[in-house]
Amino acid sequence: METKHLQLKYNLLHICYWCCACTVCGYVAIYLQHKGLSNTMIGLVTGSSCVLMIPVSPLVSSLPQKYKNLTIQRLLDFLFILSFVVFLLLSYTKAPSGVLVVCYMGLLCISACIIPLLSALAMDYIHNGAMINFGISRGMGSISYAIAAIFLGQFLKHFSPDILSVIFTIASLGFLAISHSLPKQEGQTQAGRKAGSLFSVVRKYKALSLILIGYAFDFAGATMLATYLINIVKNLGGDTSIYGTAVFIMAVSEMPAMALTHKLMKKYDAMNLVIVAGVCYILRNTLICIAGNIAVLFFGMLFQSVTYGLLTAFLTYYVAEACDSEDEMMGQTLIGIMTSGIGSMIGNVLGGLLQDRFGIHAMLGAVILLTLFGSSILIFTGLSFRKGRR
């Protein structure tokens, strides 16, 4: 298959996946509030799903290496089909609260487990000689998330949040159709290769581990702002339409940094990018927290490009280049565990509890403290591991 056709199909995979992610993750607070859950319960659902993914994600990621006939594509088939069936049942049947909580935790966990599989799929093609630009594909996913957010914000002014499950199903079917059109390959994740363990990767790659620790705290603060963004918007006088616009601005701004990250890593010391991201996370989260109007909130969202966008693409390439082949899959999984797992758990649980007990301003203060701590680690790591200072 020609490289341009493979790139296009991989772009489409991210477009479909991040549309799915927007429905199940981006509108989690609105959907679960519609189902009658409080902020504290929403925080517990999202936080518990993060705890769940810590053991589940490494297990799922290791399966293609353990079983010869289980390719990444087949594993993705199972995860997507299970997800849209469960989501539809939750939306259009009267599920007890306990079932709703457990099943939605599972949906969020599966969504997070898919990300390292998508990254590994691209790295396999790259190792086999295909010229795939992961940053462009991931950036297209962000644009998809942004467009989905703006349209869903409008839809929810006229339809029940249950419509989210229908959009999720349509995007999932699109993903599966594209996935089955990809060429087969013998990749790094096939069975027969000894896979590195999670703890061995942490011990072996000190710079990666420190970056992920700092990123986890920054991500925790950003997760509070993302999960409870609808409450922040309403506090500033906005509605679901403004919420959709805010998510759109945040997501679409990721594209430039993601597309350029690999070139920047070749031109400059990679650790300089870690320092830039650390500084910009302080600016981003502080601006959003102190915003007195919607315009300042939107301005703060624009820093998503040089924070989350920059670090997401950077870490994917960094793992592929710095880790040995047997450690690469677990390295990609570790990114998800530290961000979507530990970082999101801290942000979701703490954000819900602080809002319900002390109000939204207490949560915003916690965001600033977490961000200062996390960014300090990023900046320290970037300075310590610059070339010539290792």
Coordinates of C-alpha atoms in Angstrom, one line a residue:
M1 CA 0.0 0.0 0.0
E2 CA 1.3 3.5 -0.9
T3 CA 2.4 5.6 2.1
K4 CA -0.1 8.3 1.4
H5 CA -3.0 5.9 1.4
L6 CA -1.8 4.3 4.6
Q7 CA -1.4 7.7 6.2
L8 CA -5.0 8.7 5.1
K9 CA -6.4 5.5 6.6
Y10 CA -4.5 5.9 9.9
N11 CA -5.7 9.5 10.0
L12 CA -9.3 8.3 9.6
L13 CA -8.8 5.8 12.5
H14 CA -7.9 8.7 14.8
I15 CA -10.8 10.8 13.5
C16 CA -13.3 8.0 14.3
Y17 CA -11.7 7.1 17.6
W18 CA -11.6 10.7 19.0
C19 CA -15.2 11.3 17.9
C20 CA -16.1 8.3 20.1
A21 CA -13.9 9.6 22.9
C22 CA -15.7 12.9 22.8
T23 CA -19.1 11.3 23.2
V24 CA -18.1 9.0 26.1
C25 CA -15.5 11.1 27.8
G26 CA -16.0 14.8 26.7
Y27 CA -19.6 14.8 27.8
V28 CA -19.3 12.5 30.8
A29 CA -20.5 15.1 33.3
I30 CA -23.6 16.1 31.2
Y31 CA -24.5 12.5 30.5
L32 CA -24.2 11.3 34.1
Q33 CA -25.9 14.4 35.4
H34 CA -28.8 13.5 33.0
K35 CA -28.9 10.1 34.6
G36 CA -29.2 11.6 38.1
L37 CA -25.6 11.4 39.5
S38 CA -24.1 14.1 41.7
N39 CA -20.7 15.8 41.1
T40 CA -19.2 13.5 43.8
M41 CA -20.6 10.4 42.1
I42 CA -19.4 11.5 38.7
G43 CA -15.9 12.0 40.2
L44 CA -16.0 8.6 41.7
V45 CA -17.1 7.0 38.4
T46 CA -14.4 8.7 36.4
G47 CA -11.8 8.3 39.1
S48 CA -12.6 4.6 39.6
S49 CA -12.3 4.0 35.9
C50 CA -8.8 5.4 36.0
V51 CA -7.9 3.1 38.9
L52 CA -9.4 0.2 36.9
M53 CA -7.3 1.0 33.9
I54 CA -4.0 0.8 35.8
P55 CA -4.0 -3.0 36.0
V56 CA -6.3 -3.6 32.9
S57 CA -4.4 -1.5 30.4
P58 CA -1.0 -3.4 30.7
L59 CA -3.0 -6.7 30.5
V60 CA -4.9 -5.6 27.4
S61 CA -1.7 -4.2 25.7
S62 CA 0.2 -7.4 26.3
L63 CA -2.4 -9.7 24.7
P64 CA -1.1 -9.4 21.1
Q65 CA 2.3 -10.4 22.2
K66 CA 1.0 -13.5 24.1
Y67 CA -1.4 -14.9 21.5
K68 CA -0.3 -15.4 17.9
N69 CA -3.7 -15.1 16.3
L70 CA -4.8 -12.0 18.3
T71 CA -3.7 -9.0 16.2
I72 CA -4.2 -5.4 17.4
Q73 CA -7.0 -5.0 14.8
R74 CA -8.9 -8.0 16.2
L75 CA -8.5 -6.8 19.8
L76 CA -9.8 -3.4 18.7
D77 CA -12.8 -5.1 17.1
F78 CA -13.8 -6.7 20.4
L79 CA -13.3 -3.5 22.4
F80 CA -15.3 -1.3 20.1
I81 CA -18.2 -3.8 19.7
L82 CA -18.4 -4.3 23.5
S83 CA -18.4 -0.6 24.1
F84 CA -21.2 0.5 21.7
V85 CA -23.4 -2.4 22.8
V86 CA -23.1 -1.4 26.4
F87 CA -23.5 2.3 25.7
L88 CA -26.7 1.8 23.8
L89 CA -28.1 -0.4 26.5
L90 CA -27.3 2.1 29.2
S91 CA -29.0 4.9 27.2
Y92 CA -32.2 3.1 26.0
T93 CA -33.0 0.8 28.9
K94 CA -33.7 1.6 32.5
A95 CA -30.5 0.4 34.2
P96 CA -30.2 0.6 38.1
S97 CA -27.8 3.2 39.4
G98 CA -25.3 0.5 40.4
V99 CA -25.3 -1.0 36.9
L100 CA -25.0 2.4 35.3
V101 CA -21.9 3.3 37.5
V102 CA -20.1 0.0 36.9
C103 CA -20.8 -0.1 33.1
Y104 CA -19.8 3.5 32.6
M105 CA -16.6 2.9 34.5
G106 CA -16.0 0.1 32.0
L107 CA -16.6 2.3 29.0
L108 CA -14.2 4.9 30.2
C109 CA -11.6 2.2 31.0
I110 CA -11.9 0.7 27.6
S111 CA -11.6 4.0 25.9
A112 CA -8.3 4.7 27.7
C113 CA -7.0 1.2 26.9
I114 CA -7.4 1.8 23.2
I115 CA -5.0 4.7 23.0
P116 CA -1.7 2.7 23.5
L117 CA -3.0 0.1 20.9
L118 CA -3.5 2.9 18.4
S119 CA 0.0 4.3 19.1
A120 CA 1.6 0.8 18.8
L121 CA -0.2 0.2 15.5
A122 CA 1.5 3.3 14.0
M123 CA 4.9 2.4 15.5
D124 CA 4.7 -1.1 14.0
Y125 CA 4.2 0.3 10.5
I126 CA 7.0 2.8 11.1
H127 CA 9.4 0.1 12.2
N128 CA 8.5 -1.9 9.1
G129 CA 9.4 1.0 6.8
A130 CA 6.1 2.9 6.3
M131 CA 6.4 6.7 6.6
I132 CA 3.5 7.5 9.0
N133 CA 3.4 10.9 10.7
F134 CA 1.8 10.0 14.0
G135 CA 1.6 13.7 15.0
I136 CA -0.5 14.6 12.0
S137 CA -2.9 11.6 12.6
R138 CA -3.2 12.4 16.3
G139 CA -3.8 16.1 15.4
M140 CA -6.6 15.1 13.0
G141 CA -8.1 13.2 15.9
S142 CA -8.0 16.4 18.0
I143 CA -9.8 18.2 15.2
S144 CA -12.4 15.4 15.1
Y145 CA -12.8 15.8 18.8
A146 CA -13.2 19.5 18.4
I147 CA -15.8 19.3 15.6
A148 CA -17.7 16.6 17.5
A149 CA -17.7 18.8 20.6
I150 CA -19.2 21.8 18.9
F151 CA -21.9 19.8 17.1
L152 CA -22.8 17.7 20.2
G153 CA -23.1 20.9 22.2
Q154 CA -25.7 22.1 19.7
F155 CA -27.4 18.6 19.5
L156 CA -27.8 18.5 23.3
K157 CA -29.8 21.8 23.2
H158 CA -32.5 19.9 21.3
F159 CA -32.0 16.2 22.1
S160 CA -31.6 14.0 25.2
P161 CA -27.9 13.2 26.2
D162 CA -28.9 9.6 25.3
I163 CA -28.2 10.5 21.7
L164 CA -24.5 10.4 22.6
S165 CA -24.6 6.6 22.4
V166 CA -25.9 6.6 18.8
I167 CA -23.1 9.0 17.7
F168 CA -20.6 6.7 19.5
T169 CA -22.0 3.7 17.6
I170 CA -21.8 5.3 14.2
A171 CA -18.2 6.4 14.8
S172 CA -17.3 3.0 16.1
L173 CA -18.6 1.2 13.0
G174 CA -16.6 3.7 10.9
F175 CA -13.4 2.8 12.9
L176 CA -14.0 -0.9 12.4
A177 CA -14.5 -0.6 8.7
I178 CA -11.3 1.4 8.2
S179 CA -9.3 -0.9 10.5
H180 CA -10.2 -3.9 8.4
S181 CA -9.0 -2.2 5.3
L182 CA -5.4 -1.7 6.7
P183 CA -2.7 -4.0 5.3
K184 CA -1.6 -6.9 7.5
Q185 CA 1.9 -6.8 8.9
E186 CA 4.5 -8.5 11.1
G187 CA 4.9 -5.9 13.8
Q188 CA 6.8 -5.4 17.0
T189 CA 3.8 -6.4 19.0
Q190 CA 3.4 -9.9 17.5
A191 CA 3.6 -13.0 19.7
G192 CA 7.0 -14.6 20.3
R193 CA 8.8 -11.5 21.5
K194 CA 9.6 -11.1 25.2
A195 CA 7.7 -8.1 26.5
G196 CA 9.1 -5.8 29.2
S197 CA 7.2 -5.4 32.4
L198 CA 5.7 -2.2 33.6
F199 CA 8.1 -2.0 36.6
S200 CA 11.2 -2.8 34.5
V201 CA 10.4 0.0 32.1
V202 CA 10.0 2.5 35.1
R203 CA 13.4 1.4 36.5
K204 CA 15.2 1.3 33.1
Y205 CA 14.2 4.7 31.7
K206 CA 14.6 7.3 34.4
A207 CA 14.0 10.4 32.3
L208 CA 10.8 9.0 30.9
S209 CA 9.6 8.1 34.4
L210 CA 10.3 11.6 35.8
I211 CA 8.5 13.2 32.8
L212 CA 5.5 11.0 33.3
I213 CA 5.4 11.8 37.1
G214 CA 5.4 15.5 36.4
Y215 CA 2.9 15.1 33.6
A216 CA 0.6 13.1 35.8
F217 CA 0.2 16.1 38.2
D218 CA -0.3 18.5 35.4
F219 CA -2.8 16.1 33.8
A220 CA -4.7 15.8 37.1
G221 CA -5.2 19.6 37.2
A222 CA -6.2 19.6 33.5
T223 CA -8.6 16.7 34.1
M224 CA -10.5 18.7 36.8
L225 CA -10.9 21.6 34.4
A226 CA -12.0 19.2 31.5
T227 CA -14.4 17.0 33.5
Y228 CA -16.1 19.9 35.3
L229 CA -15.8 22.4 32.5
I230 CA -19.5 22.6 32.1
N231 CA -19.7 23.9 35.7
I232 CA -17.0 26.4 35.1
V233 CA -18.8 27.6 32.0
K234 CA -22.1 27.9 33.8
N235 CA -20.4 29.8 36.7
L236 CA -19.3 32.4 34.0
G237 CA -22.8 32.6 32.6
G238 CA -22.5 30.2 29.7
D239 CA -24.5 27.1 28.6
T240 CA -24.0 23.8 26.8
S241 CA -23.4 25.7 23.5
I242 CA -20.6 27.7 25.0
Y243 CA -19.2 24.5 26.6
G244 CA -19.1 22.9 23.1
T245 CA -17.3 25.9 21.8
A246 CA -14.7 25.8 24.6
V247 CA -14.0 22.1 24.0
F248 CA -13.7 22.9 20.3
I249 CA -11.1 25.6 20.9
M250 CA -9.2 23.4 23.3
A251 CA -9.1 20.4 20.9
V252 CA -8.5 22.1 17.6
S253 CA -5.6 24.0 19.0
E254 CA -3.7 20.7 19.6
M255 CA -3.1 20.1 15.9
P256 CA -0.2 22.5 15.1
A257 CA 2.1 21.2 17.9
M258 CA 1.2 17.6 17.3
A259 CA 2.0 17.9 13.6
L260 CA 5.3 19.6 14.2
T261 CA 6.6 17.7 17.3
H262 CA 8.7 15.1 15.4
K263 CA 10.5 17.8 13.4
L264 CA 11.1 19.9 16.5
M265 CA 12.6 16.8 18.2
K266 CA 15.0 16.4 15.3
K267 CA 16.0 20.1 15.3
Y268 CA 16.2 20.9 19.0
D269 CA 17.1 19.1 22.2
A270 CA 14.0 17.1 23.0
M271 CA 14.2 18.0 26.7
N272 CA 13.7 21.7 25.7
L273 CA 10.2 20.7 24.6
V274 CA 9.5 19.2 28.1
I275 CA 10.6 22.6 29.7
V276 CA 8.3 24.5 27.3
A277 CA 5.4 22.3 28.1
G278 CA 5.9 22.6 31.8
V279 CA 6.0 26.4 31.6
C280 CA 2.9 26.6 29.3
Y281 CA 0.9 24.2 31.6
I282 CA 1.3 26.8 34.4
L283 CA 0.0 29.5 32.0
R284 CA -2.8 27.4 30.7
N285 CA -4.3 26.1 33.9
T286 CA -3.8 29.4 35.8
L287 CA -5.6 31.4 33.1
I288 CA -8.6 29.1 33.1
C289 CA -8.8 29.1 36.9
I290 CA -8.7 32.9 37.2
A291 CA -10.9 33.6 34.2
G292 CA -13.5 36.2 35.0
N293 CA -15.3 35.9 31.7
I294 CA -15.7 33.5 28.7
A295 CA -13.1 35.4 26.6
V296 CA -10.3 34.7 29.1
L297 CA -11.4 31.1 29.4
F298 CA -11.2 30.6 25.6
F299 CA -7.7 32.2 25.6
G300 CA -6.5 29.8 28.3
M301 CA -7.8 26.9 26.2
L302 CA -5.6 27.9 23.3
F303 CA -2.5 26.8 25.4
Q304 CA -3.7 23.2 24.9
S305 CA -1.5 23.1 21.8
V306 CA 1.8 23.6 23.7
T307 CA 0.9 21.5 26.7
Y308 CA -1.2 18.4 26.1
G309 CA -0.7 18.5 22.3
L310 CA 3.1 18.9 22.6
L311 CA 3.6 16.3 25.3
T312 CA 1.3 13.7 23.8
A313 CA 3.1 13.6 20.5
F314 CA 6.5 14.0 22.2
L315 CA 6.0 11.0 24.5
T316 CA 4.8 8.7 21.7
Y317 CA 7.9 9.4 19.6
Y318 CA 10.2 9.5 22.6
V319 CA 9.1 6.0 23.7
A320 CA 9.6 4.6 20.2
E321 CA 13.1 6.1 19.9
A322 CA 14.4 5.7 23.5
C323 CA 12.9 2.3 24.5
D324 CA 14.2 -1.1 23.4
S325 CA 11.7 -2.9 21.1
E326 CA 10.6 -5.3 23.9
D327 CA 9.8 -2.4 26.1
E328 CA 8.1 -0.2 23.6
M329 CA 4.5 -1.5 24.0
M330 CA 4.7 -1.2 27.7
G331 CA 6.2 2.2 27.4
Q332 CA 3.2 3.4 25.4
T333 CA 0.9 1.8 28.0
L334 CA 2.8 3.6 30.8
I335 CA 1.9 6.9 29.2
G336 CA -1.7 6.1 29.5
I337 CA -1.5 4.8 33.0
M338 CA 0.3 7.9 34.3
T339 CA -2.1 10.3 32.5
S340 CA -5.5 8.7 31.8
G341 CA -5.0 6.5 34.9
I342 CA -3.3 8.1 37.8
G343 CA -3.6 11.7 36.7
S344 CA -7.3 11.4 35.7
M345 CA -8.1 9.6 39.0
I346 CA -6.6 12.3 41.1
G347 CA -8.3 15.0 39.1
N348 CA -11.8 13.5 38.8
V349 CA -12.2 12.3 42.4
L350 CA -10.6 15.4 44.0
G351 CA -12.5 17.8 41.7
G352 CA -15.9 16.3 42.5
L353 CA -15.3 16.2 46.2
L354 CA -13.9 19.8 46.4
Q355 CA -16.9 21.2 44.4
D356 CA -19.6 19.5 46.4
R357 CA -18.0 20.3 49.8
F358 CA -16.4 23.7 49.3
G359 CA -17.5 25.0 45.9
I360 CA -15.9 25.5 42.5
H361 CA -13.3 28.0 43.7
A362 CA -11.7 25.4 46.0
M363 CA -11.4 23.1 43.0
L364 CA -9.7 25.8 40.9
G365 CA -7.2 26.5 43.7
A366 CA -6.3 22.8 43.8
V367 CA -5.8 22.9 40.1
I368 CA -3.2 25.7 40.4
L369 CA -1.3 23.9 43.2
L370 CA -1.2 20.6 41.3
T371 CA 0.0 22.3 38.1
L372 CA 2.8 24.2 39.9
F373 CA 4.0 20.9 41.4
G374 CA 3.8 18.9 38.2
S375 CA 5.4 21.6 36.0
S376 CA 8.3 22.0 38.5
I377 CA 9.1 18.3 38.0
L378 CA 8.9 18.7 34.2
I379 CA 11.2 21.7 34.2
F380 CA 13.7 20.1 36.5
T381 CA 13.7 16.9 34.4
G382 CA 14.2 18.8 31.2
L383 CA 17.1 20.8 32.6
S384 CA 18.7 17.7 34.2
F385 CA 18.5 15.4 31.1
R386 CA 19.5 17.9 28.4
K387 CA 22.2 16.6 26.1
G388 CA 25.6 16.8 27.7
R389 CA 24.1 16.9 31.2
R390 CA 23.1 13.3 31.7

